[in-house]
Amino acid sequence: MPEQQPVHPTAHHPVHRVVEVPGGRIHCVEQGSGPLVLLVHGFPESWYSWRHQLPALADAGYRAVAIDVRGYGRSSAPAGVDAYRMLAHVADNTGVVAALGERTAVIVGHDWGSRIAADSALLRPDVFTAVGMLSVAYSPHGGPRPSEVFASMGGEEEFYVSYFQRPGRAEAEIEPDVRGWLAGMYTGLSGEENHGGLFFVPPGARMADRFPAGPLPAWLSEADLDVFAGEFERTGFTGALNRYRNMDRDWEDLAAWRGMPITQPSLFIGGAADASTTWLSDAIDAFPTTLPGLVSSHLLPDTGHWVQQEQPERVSGLLVDWLRTVAPVTA
């Protein structure tokens, strides 16, 4: 039988691979060739969140690589809660760049991936030459301990980050009906719904109790939901939720970077109908100070939290326009 030849990614052919990094293994989906653009998803998602951007960036002349963050998909899922601290995610991203044979990359993240991308750029400016942030605006480290801030929010109701803290608690709500829970979360934070109230959990209730009923949003097909649900049905949610359980550790680990801006060229894209954008409006207003290298900032109307999936062509176009200024493609 002839030896199978390796498959190389092209603009029309994505390739899955798992690369070794110091902290374990990271699953990557790669498409195209050219300057490296690392795409980092948020909660509760996967590399598949970038399914529209991979071919668009590849067609524009970039080597687009979407990862499964540790704890998700086919990437390593260490058992210890503290294995999901921000320093580990930054090390994973740095390790992926090296494993792909590159020395530098542009990094783009959404939701938690936005914060991971921002901190990757903050801690390793030698590796990450530009940073794009979707849905979650950058704010410098500092201020009170996060657990104290979250505990003070919501009055009698519990803020979702606090609800996620105790290992096993949120898992017990989510894992009996992964597909249904994801459908409610994706629908509830879409531009059509804008259910900011689902971030708060009344005493004795579940987060899902405030999820909207009804059809999936237009941007999410049943087949798309099957992909997301299939991954979490296999892996469970503990690895994903452990990111939230390290915010106080991050506050301690990153004390040396308190108040520091990100100086590399940057981009922000948010949804005007996203509660995260509303909560972080002060952070967006502070961009001239906190992101002195900001190239452009965009709030997309009638768009919720899942910006690159809700408005794929618009977001891909904005990314390509920005990339052409920060990482030009050479002929």
PDB file of C-alpha atoms in Angstrom, residues 17-30 34-40 63-68 88-108 116-117 120-121 124-131 264:
ATOM      1  CA  ARG A  17      -3.860  18.582  13.741  1.00  0.00           C
ATOM      2  CA  VAL A  18      -2.856  18.208  17.367  1.00  0.00           C
ATOM      3  CA  VAL A  19       0.391  19.885  18.392  1.00  0.00           C
ATOM      4  CA  GLU A  20       2.525  19.356  21.466  1.00  0.00           C
ATOM      5  CA  VAL A  21       2.972  22.321  23.808  1.00  0.00           C
ATOM      6  CA  PRO A  22       4.743  22.391  27.182  1.00  0.00           C
ATOM      7  CA  GLY A  23       1.416  22.035  29.022  1.00  0.00           C
ATOM      8  CA  GLY A  24      -0.015  19.206  26.923  1.00  0.00           C
ATOM      9  CA  ARG A  25      -1.627  19.018  23.483  1.00  0.00           C
ATOM     10  CA  ILE A  26      -3.651  21.607  21.590  1.00  0.00           C
ATOM     11  CA  HIS A  27      -6.022  20.745  18.743  1.00  0.00           C
ATOM     12  CA  CYS A  28      -5.757  23.155  15.812  1.00  0.00           C
ATOM     13  CA  VAL A  29      -7.735  23.611  12.619  1.00  0.00           C
ATOM     14  CA  GLU A  30      -5.625  25.294   9.966  1.00  0.00           C
ATOM     15  CA  GLY A  34       0.838  33.288   4.783  1.00  0.00           C
ATOM     16  CA  PRO A  35       1.214  35.305   8.004  1.00  0.00           C
ATOM     17  CA  LEU A  36      -0.068  33.317  10.982  1.00  0.00           C
ATOM     18  CA  VAL A  37      -3.349  34.391  12.606  1.00  0.00           C
ATOM     19  CA  LEU A  38      -4.244  32.480  15.777  1.00  0.00           C
ATOM     20  CA  LEU A  39      -7.983  32.360  16.578  1.00  0.00           C
ATOM     21  CA  VAL A  40      -9.045  31.716  20.199  1.00  0.00           C
ATOM     22  CA  ARG A  63      -2.519  31.122   7.606  1.00  0.00           C
ATOM     23  CA  ALA A  64      -5.583  30.978   9.851  1.00  0.00           C
ATOM     24  CA  VAL A  65      -5.393  28.578  12.802  1.00  0.00           C
ATOM     25  CA  ALA A  66      -8.341  28.108  15.184  1.00  0.00           C
ATOM     26  CA  ILE A  67      -7.557  26.212  18.375  1.00  0.00           C
ATOM     27  CA  ASP A  68      -9.536  24.322  20.944  1.00  0.00           C
ATOM     28  CA  ALA A  88      -1.218  28.388  31.270  1.00  0.00           C
ATOM     29  CA  HIS A  89      -3.363  29.671  28.393  1.00  0.00           C
ATOM     30  CA  VAL A  90      -0.709  32.192  27.396  1.00  0.00           C
ATOM     31  CA  ALA A  91       1.887  29.416  27.466  1.00  0.00           C
ATOM     32  CA  ASP A  92      -0.369  27.231  25.286  1.00  0.00           C
ATOM     33  CA  ASN A  93      -0.712  29.979  22.680  1.00  0.00           C
ATOM     34  CA  THR A  94       3.010  30.656  22.662  1.00  0.00           C
ATOM     35  CA  GLY A  95       3.640  26.926  22.341  1.00  0.00           C
ATOM     36  CA  VAL A  96       1.236  26.607  19.409  1.00  0.00           C
ATOM     37  CA  VAL A  97       3.062  29.348  17.493  1.00  0.00           C
ATOM     38  CA  ALA A  98       6.365  27.550  18.006  1.00  0.00           C
ATOM     39  CA  ALA A  99       4.886  24.130  17.195  1.00  0.00           C
ATOM     40  CA  LEU A 100       3.602  25.523  13.905  1.00  0.00           C
ATOM     41  CA  GLY A 101       7.138  26.576  13.014  1.00  0.00           C
ATOM     42  CA  GLU A 102       6.552  30.298  13.442  1.00  0.00           C
ATOM     43  CA  ARG A 103       8.153  32.922  15.679  1.00  0.00           C
ATOM     44  CA  THR A 104       5.344  35.479  15.677  1.00  0.00           C
ATOM     45  CA  ALA A 105       1.592  35.651  15.075  1.00  0.00           C
ATOM     46  CA  VAL A 106      -1.387  37.939  15.132  1.00  0.00           C
ATOM     47  CA  ILE A 107      -3.819  36.720  17.784  1.00  0.00           C
ATOM     48  CA  VAL A 108      -7.597  37.213  17.742  1.00  0.00           C
ATOM     49  CA  ILE A 116      -6.725  35.177  26.630  1.00  0.00           C
ATOM     50  CA  ALA A 117      -5.625  36.905  23.433  1.00  0.00           C
ATOM     51  CA  SER A 120      -1.041  36.748  25.423  1.00  0.00           C
ATOM     52  CA  ALA A 121      -0.224  40.059  23.744  1.00  0.00           C
ATOM     53  CA  ARG A 124       4.464  38.072  25.154  1.00  0.00           C
ATOM     54  CA  PRO A 125       4.684  41.090  22.854  1.00  0.00           C
ATOM     55  CA  ASP A 126       7.723  39.442  21.254  1.00  0.00           C
ATOM     56  CA  VAL A 127       5.469  36.665  19.920  1.00  0.00           C
ATOM     57  CA  PHE A 128       2.071  38.333  19.417  1.00  0.00           C
ATOM     58  CA  THR A 129       2.580  41.362  17.217  1.00  0.00           C
ATOM     59  CA  ALA A 130      -1.070  42.477  17.045  1.00  0.00           C
ATOM     60  CA  VAL A 131      -4.276  41.559  18.872  1.00  0.00           C
ATOM     61  CA  GLN A 264       0.629  46.531  19.838  1.00  0.00           C
TER      62      GLN A 264
END
